[in-house]
CSV table of C-alpha atoms and ligand atoms in Angstrom, one decimal:
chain,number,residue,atom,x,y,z
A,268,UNK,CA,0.0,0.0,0.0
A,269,UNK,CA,1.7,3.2,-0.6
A,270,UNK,CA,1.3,6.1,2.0
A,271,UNK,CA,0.8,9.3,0.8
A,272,UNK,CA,3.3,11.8,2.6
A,273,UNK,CA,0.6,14.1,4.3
A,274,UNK,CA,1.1,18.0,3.1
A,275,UNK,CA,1.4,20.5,5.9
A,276,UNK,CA,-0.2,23.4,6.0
A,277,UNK,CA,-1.0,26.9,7.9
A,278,UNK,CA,-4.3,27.7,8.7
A,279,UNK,CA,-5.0,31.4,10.8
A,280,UNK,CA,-8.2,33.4,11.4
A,281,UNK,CA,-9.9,35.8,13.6
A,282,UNK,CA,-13.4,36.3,14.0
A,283,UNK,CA,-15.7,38.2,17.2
A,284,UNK,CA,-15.0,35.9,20.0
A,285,UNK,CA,-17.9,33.8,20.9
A,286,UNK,CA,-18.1,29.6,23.1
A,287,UNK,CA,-17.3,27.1,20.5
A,288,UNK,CA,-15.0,28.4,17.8
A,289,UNK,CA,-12.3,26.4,18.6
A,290,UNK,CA,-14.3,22.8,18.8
A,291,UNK,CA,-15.7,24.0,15.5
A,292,UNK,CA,-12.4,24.4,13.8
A,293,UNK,CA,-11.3,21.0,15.3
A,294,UNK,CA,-13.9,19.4,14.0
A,295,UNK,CA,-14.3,21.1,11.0
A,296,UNK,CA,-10.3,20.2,10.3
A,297,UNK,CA,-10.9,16.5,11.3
A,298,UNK,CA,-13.8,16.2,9.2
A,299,UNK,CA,-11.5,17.0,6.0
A,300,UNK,CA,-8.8,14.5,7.5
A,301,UNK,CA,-6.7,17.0,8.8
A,302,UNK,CA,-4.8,16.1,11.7
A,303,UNK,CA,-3.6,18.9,13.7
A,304,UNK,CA,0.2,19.3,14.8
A,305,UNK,CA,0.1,22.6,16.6
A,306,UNK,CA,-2.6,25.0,17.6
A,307,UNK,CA,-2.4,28.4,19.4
A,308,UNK,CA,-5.4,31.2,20.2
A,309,UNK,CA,-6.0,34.1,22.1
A,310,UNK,CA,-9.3,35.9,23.2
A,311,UNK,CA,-8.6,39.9,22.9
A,312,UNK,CA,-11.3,40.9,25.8
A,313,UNK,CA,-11.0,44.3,25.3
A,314,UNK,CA,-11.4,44.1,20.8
A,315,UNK,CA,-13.6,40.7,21.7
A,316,UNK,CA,-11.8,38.9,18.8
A,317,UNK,CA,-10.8,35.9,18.8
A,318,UNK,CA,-7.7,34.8,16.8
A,319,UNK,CA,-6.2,31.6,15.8
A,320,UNK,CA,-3.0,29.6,14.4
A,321,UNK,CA,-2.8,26.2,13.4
A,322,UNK,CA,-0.6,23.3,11.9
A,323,UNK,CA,-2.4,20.4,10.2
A,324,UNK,CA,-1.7,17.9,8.0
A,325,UNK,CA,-3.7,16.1,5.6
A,326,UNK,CA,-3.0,13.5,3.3
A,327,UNK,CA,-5.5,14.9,0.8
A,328,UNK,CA,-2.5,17.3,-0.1
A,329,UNK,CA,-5.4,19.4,-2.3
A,330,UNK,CA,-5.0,23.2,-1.0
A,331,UNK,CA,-7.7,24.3,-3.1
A,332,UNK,CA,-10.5,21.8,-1.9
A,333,UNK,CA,-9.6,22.8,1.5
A,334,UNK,CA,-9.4,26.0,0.8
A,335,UNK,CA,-13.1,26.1,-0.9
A,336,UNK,CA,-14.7,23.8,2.1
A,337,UNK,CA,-13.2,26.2,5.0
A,338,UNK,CA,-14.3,29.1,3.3
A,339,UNK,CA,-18.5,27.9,3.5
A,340,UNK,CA,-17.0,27.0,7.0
A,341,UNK,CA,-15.7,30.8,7.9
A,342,UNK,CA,-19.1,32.3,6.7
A,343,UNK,CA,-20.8,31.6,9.6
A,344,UNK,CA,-17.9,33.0,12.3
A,345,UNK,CA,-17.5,36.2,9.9
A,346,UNK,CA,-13.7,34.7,10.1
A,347,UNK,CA,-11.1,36.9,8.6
A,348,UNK,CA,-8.6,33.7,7.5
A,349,UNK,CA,-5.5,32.6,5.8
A,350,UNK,CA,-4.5,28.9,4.9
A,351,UNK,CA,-1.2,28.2,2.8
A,352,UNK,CA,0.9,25.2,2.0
A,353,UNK,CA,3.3,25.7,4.2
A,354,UNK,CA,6.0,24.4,1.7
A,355,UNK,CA,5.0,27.3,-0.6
A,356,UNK,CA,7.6,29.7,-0.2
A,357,UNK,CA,7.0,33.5,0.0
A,358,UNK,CA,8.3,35.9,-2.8
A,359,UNK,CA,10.1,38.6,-0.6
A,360,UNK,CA,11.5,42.3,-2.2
A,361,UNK,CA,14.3,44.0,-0.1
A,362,UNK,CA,14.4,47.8,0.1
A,363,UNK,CA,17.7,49.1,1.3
A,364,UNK,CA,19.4,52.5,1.4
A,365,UNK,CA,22.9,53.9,2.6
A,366,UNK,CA,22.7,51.3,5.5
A,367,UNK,CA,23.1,47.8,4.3
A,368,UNK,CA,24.2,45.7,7.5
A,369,UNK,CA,20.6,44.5,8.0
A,370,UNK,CA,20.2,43.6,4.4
A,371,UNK,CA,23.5,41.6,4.7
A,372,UNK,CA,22.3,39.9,7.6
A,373,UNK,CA,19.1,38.8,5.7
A,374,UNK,CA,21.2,37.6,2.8
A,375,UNK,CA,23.2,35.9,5.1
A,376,UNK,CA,20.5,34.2,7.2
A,377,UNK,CA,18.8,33.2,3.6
A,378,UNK,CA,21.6,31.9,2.0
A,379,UNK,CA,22.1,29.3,4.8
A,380,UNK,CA,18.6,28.2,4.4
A,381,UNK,CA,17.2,29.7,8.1
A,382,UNK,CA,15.0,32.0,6.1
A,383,UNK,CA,12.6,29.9,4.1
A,384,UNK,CA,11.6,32.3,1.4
A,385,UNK,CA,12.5,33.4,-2.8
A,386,UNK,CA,13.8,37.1,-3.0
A,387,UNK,CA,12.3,39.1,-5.5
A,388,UNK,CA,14.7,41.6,-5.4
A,389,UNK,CA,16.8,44.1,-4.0
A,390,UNK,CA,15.8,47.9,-4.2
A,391,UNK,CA,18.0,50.7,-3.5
A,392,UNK,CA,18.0,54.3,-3.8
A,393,UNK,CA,21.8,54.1,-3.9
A,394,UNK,CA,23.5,52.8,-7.3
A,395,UNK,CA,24.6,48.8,-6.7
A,396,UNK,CA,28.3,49.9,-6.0
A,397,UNK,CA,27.1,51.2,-2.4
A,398,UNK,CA,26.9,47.4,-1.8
A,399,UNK,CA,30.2,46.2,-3.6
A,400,UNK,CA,30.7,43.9,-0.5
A,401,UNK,CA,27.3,42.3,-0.6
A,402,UNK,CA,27.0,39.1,-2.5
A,403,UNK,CA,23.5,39.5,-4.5
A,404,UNK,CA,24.4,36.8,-7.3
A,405,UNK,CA,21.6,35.3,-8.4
A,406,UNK,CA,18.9,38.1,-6.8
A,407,UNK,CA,17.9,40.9,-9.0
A,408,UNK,CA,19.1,44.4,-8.0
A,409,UNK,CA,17.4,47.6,-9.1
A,410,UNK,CA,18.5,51.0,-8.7
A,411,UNK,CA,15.8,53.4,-8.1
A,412,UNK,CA,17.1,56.7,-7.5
A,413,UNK,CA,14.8,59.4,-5.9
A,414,UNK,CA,14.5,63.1,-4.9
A,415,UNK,CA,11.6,65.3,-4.0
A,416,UNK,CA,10.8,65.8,-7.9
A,417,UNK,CA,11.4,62.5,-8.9
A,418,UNK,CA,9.1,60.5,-5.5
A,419,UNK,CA,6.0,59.8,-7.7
A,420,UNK,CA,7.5,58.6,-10.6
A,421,UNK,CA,10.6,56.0,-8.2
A,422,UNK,CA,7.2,54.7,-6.4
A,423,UNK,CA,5.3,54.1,-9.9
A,424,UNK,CA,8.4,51.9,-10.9
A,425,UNK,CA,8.4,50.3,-7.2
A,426,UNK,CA,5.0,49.4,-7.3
A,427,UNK,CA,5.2,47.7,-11.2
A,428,UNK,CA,8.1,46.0,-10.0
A,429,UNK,CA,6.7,44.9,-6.6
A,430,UNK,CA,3.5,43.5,-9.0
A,431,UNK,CA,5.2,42.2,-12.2
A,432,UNK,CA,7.5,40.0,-9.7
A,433,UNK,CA,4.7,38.4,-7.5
A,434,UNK,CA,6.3,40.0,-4.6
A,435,UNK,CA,4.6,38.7,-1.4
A,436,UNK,CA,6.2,40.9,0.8
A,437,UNK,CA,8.7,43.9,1.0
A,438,UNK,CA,10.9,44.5,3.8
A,439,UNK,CA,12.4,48.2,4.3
A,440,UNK,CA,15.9,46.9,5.5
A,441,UNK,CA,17.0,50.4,6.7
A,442,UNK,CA,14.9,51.9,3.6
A,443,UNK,CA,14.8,55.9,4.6
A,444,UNK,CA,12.6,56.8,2.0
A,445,UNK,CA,9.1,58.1,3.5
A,446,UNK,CA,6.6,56.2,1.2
A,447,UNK,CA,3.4,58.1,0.3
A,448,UNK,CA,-0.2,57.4,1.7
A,449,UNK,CA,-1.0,55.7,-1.8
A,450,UNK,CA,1.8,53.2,-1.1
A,451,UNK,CA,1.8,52.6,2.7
A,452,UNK,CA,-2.2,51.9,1.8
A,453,UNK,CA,-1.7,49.6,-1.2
A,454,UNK,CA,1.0,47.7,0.4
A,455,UNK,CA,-1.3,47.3,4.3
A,456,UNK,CA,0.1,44.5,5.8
A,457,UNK,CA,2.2,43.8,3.7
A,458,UNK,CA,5.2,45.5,4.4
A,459,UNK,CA,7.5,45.6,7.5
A,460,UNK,CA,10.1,48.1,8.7
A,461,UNK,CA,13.0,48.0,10.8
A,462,UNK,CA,13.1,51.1,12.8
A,463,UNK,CA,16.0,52.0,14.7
A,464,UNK,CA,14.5,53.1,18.2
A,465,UNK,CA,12.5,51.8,20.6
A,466,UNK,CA,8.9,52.8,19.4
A,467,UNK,CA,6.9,54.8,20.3
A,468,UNK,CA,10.0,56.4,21.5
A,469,UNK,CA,12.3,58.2,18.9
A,470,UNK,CA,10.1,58.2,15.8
A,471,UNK,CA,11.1,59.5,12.3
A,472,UNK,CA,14.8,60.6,11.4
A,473,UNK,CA,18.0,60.1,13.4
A,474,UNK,CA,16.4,58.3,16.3
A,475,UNK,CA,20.1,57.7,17.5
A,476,UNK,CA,20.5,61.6,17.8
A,477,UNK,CA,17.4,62.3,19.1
A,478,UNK,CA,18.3,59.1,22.1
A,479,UNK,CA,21.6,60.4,22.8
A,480,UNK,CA,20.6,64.1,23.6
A,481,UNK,CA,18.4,62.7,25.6
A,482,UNK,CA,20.5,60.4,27.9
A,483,UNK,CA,18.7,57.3,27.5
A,484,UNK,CA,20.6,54.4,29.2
A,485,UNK,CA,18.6,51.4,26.8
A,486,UNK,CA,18.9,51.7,23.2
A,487,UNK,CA,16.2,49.6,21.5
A,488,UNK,CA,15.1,48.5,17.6
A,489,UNK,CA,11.4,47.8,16.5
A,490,UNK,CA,10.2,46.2,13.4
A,491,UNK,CA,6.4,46.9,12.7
A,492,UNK,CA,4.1,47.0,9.5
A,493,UNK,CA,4.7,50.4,7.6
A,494,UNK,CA,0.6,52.5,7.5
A,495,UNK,CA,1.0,56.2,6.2
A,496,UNK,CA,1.6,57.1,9.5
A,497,UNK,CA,5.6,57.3,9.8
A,498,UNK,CA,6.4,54.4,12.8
A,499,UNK,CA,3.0,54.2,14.1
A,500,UNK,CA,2.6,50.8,12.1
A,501,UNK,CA,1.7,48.0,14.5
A,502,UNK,CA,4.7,46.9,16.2
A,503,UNK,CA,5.6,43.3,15.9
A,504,UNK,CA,8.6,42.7,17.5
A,505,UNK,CA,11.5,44.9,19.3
A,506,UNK,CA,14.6,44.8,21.5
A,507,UNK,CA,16.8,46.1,23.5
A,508,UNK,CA,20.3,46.7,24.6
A,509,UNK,CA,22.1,48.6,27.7
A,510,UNK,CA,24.5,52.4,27.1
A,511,UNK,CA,25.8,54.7,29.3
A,512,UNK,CA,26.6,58.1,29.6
A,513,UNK,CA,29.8,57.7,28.0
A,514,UNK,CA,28.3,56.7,24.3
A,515,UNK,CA,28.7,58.7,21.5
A,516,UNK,CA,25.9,58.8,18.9
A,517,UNK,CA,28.3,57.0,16.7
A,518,UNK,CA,28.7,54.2,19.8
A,519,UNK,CA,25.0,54.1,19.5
A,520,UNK,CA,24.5,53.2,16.2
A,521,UNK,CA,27.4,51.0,16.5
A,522,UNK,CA,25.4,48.9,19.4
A,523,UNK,CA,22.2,49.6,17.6
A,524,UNK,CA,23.5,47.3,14.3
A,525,UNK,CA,23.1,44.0,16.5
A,526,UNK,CA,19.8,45.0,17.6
A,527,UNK,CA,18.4,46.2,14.1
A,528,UNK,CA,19.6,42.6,12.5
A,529,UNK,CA,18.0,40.5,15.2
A,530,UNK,CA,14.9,42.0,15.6
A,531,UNK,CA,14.5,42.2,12.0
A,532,UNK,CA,15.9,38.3,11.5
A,533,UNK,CA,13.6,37.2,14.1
A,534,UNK,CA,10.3,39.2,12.5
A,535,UNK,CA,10.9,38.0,9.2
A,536,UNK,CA,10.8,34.2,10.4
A,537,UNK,CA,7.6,34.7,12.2
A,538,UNK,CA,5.9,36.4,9.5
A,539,UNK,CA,7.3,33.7,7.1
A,540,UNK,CA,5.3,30.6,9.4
A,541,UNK,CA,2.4,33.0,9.6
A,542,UNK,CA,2.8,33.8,13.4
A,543,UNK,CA,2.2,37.8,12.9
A,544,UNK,CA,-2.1,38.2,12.6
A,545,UNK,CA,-2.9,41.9,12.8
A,546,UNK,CA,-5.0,42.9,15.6
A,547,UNK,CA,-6.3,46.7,14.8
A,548,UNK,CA,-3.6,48.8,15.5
A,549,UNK,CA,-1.8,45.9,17.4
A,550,UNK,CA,-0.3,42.4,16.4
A,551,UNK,CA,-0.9,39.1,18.1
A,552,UNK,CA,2.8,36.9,17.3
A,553,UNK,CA,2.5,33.4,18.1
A,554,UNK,CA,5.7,32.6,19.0
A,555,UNK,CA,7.1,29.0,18.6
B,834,LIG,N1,4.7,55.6,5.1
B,834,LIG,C1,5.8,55.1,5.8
B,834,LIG,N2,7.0,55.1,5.2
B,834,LIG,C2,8.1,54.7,5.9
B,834,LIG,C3,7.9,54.3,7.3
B,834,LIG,C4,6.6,54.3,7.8
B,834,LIG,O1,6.4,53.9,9.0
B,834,LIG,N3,5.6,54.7,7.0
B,834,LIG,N4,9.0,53.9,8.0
B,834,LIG,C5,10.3,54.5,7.5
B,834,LIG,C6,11.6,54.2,8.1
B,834,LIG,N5,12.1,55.3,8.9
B,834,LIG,C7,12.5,55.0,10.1
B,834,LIG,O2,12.5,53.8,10.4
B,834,LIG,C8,12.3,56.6,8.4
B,834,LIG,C9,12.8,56.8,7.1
B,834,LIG,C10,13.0,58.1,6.6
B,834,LIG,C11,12.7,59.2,7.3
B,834,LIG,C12,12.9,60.5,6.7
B,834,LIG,O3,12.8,61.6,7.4
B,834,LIG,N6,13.3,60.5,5.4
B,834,LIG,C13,13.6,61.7,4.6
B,834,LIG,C14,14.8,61.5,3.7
B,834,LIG,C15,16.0,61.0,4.5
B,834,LIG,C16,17.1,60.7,3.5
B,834,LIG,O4,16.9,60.9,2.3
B,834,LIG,O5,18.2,60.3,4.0
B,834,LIG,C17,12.3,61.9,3.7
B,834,LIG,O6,11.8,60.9,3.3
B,834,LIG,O7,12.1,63.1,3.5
B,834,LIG,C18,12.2,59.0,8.6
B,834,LIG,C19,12.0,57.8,9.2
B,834,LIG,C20,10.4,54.1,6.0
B,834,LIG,N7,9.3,54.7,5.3
């Protein structure tokens, strides 16, 4: 007899919270010979939502019946959902200016296999020489210049590029290019930046600056979803590290590298397993 290897996949959701959800999805999962491997929830009592992430397998392997039998499933919950192979790999554009350590990191992390995902490509607003060091065989790299008379016309190529190569998600690895209501809207939950503070402390330029006149003694890094309101995205994940009174701006942005990478390292492997559901202006993670 030959056994079928059973497909794994990711199934999340959120609905208004209500006795039962979690029985139903059980047995709605078991009834389409889905075996479940992992499953995590949370009850917001202040939003009433309830939200949801699972692991199942199922030897039927067929996303798109499952997909069409949990969607006259959802109706009844009003269930905002997801559910992916999870062997289906994400298409993931890069966006990188002056600053390129995170990117590095990423392409690091990528190359040895701990980020599951296809890169699109690379973006920069600096010509490809500002990252002579960086090895990008094999991943495209575009150039797109920009200044305040050329913004409209750089995000019109951004945007055909992001859409011609299936891009799934873009990252702003250090990008310091505001983008415009129009884009931050179009690309909702779909994009994730690395800001160099802890938010909400420090937003906008030179958060570094802006910590060290202050005399902070913890430096942090937050990666959130980019909305057209500059760092005010829901957060996602962030981190600290210790200074003291004797750093220099420059020390702090020295010390602020590590933190950038990580954060951002971590927040792209959650969001590649589906762990990140957006909550209004919040995030729940489901952390491994
Ligand atoms: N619509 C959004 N765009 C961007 C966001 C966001 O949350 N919403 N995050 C920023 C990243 N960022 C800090 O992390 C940031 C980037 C740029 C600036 C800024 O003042 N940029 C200047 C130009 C600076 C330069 O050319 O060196 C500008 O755009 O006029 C502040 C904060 C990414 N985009």
């Amino acid at each position: 007899m030959t056994m079928t290897t059973p497909g794994q996949f990711v199934l999340t959701l959120s609905c208004p919270d209500r006795a039962g959800i979690v029985a139903a999805v059980s047995n709605h999962l078991a009834g389409q010979g889905g075996n479940i491997l992992e499953a995590q929830q949370f009850g917001d009592a202040e939003t009433g939502r309830f939200f949801m992430r699972l692991v199942f397998e199922d030897t039927q392997r067929d996303l798109a019946a499952l997909d069409s039998a949990f969607a006259d499933f959802a109706r009844q919950f009003a269930m905002q959902w997801t559910l992916r192979d999870r062997n289906q790999r994400r298409r993931v554009m890069l966006l990188v200016s002056k600053f390129d350590h995170c990117l590095a990191d990423i392409l690091y992390r990528w190359r040895i296999g701990e980020l599951p995902m296809d890169i699109a490509a690379v973006v920069a607003n600096h010509p490809r020489d500002t990252y002579r060091h960086l090895d990008l065989d094999g991943i495209p790299f575009r150039h797109l210049s920009v200044d305040r008379d050329s913004r409209a016309a750089q995000e019109a190529a951004l945007w055909q590029l992001i859409e011609q190569s299936g891009t799934d998600l873009v990252v702003l690895a250090r990008y310091m290019q505001i983008l415009s209501n129009d884009l931050a809207r179009k690309l909702a939950g779909k994009c994730i930046n690395i800001h160099h503070s802890f938010l909400p402390g420090f937003k906008g330029a030179r958060p570094y600056h802006q910590a060290h006149r202050r005399g902070v003694k913890l430096i942090g890094a937050t990666a959130h979803f980019v909305t057209a309101d500059l760092d005010e995205g829901p957060i996602i994940e962030q981190d600290i590290e210790r200074v003291t009174h004797a750093d220099t701006p420059d020390d702090l942005i020295r010390i602020g590298r590590d933190i950038e990478r990580r954060v951002l390292a971590r927040t792209l492997r959650l969001y590649l397993d589906d762990r990140i559901l957006l909550n209004d202006a919040k995030t729940v993670v489901f952390h491994s």
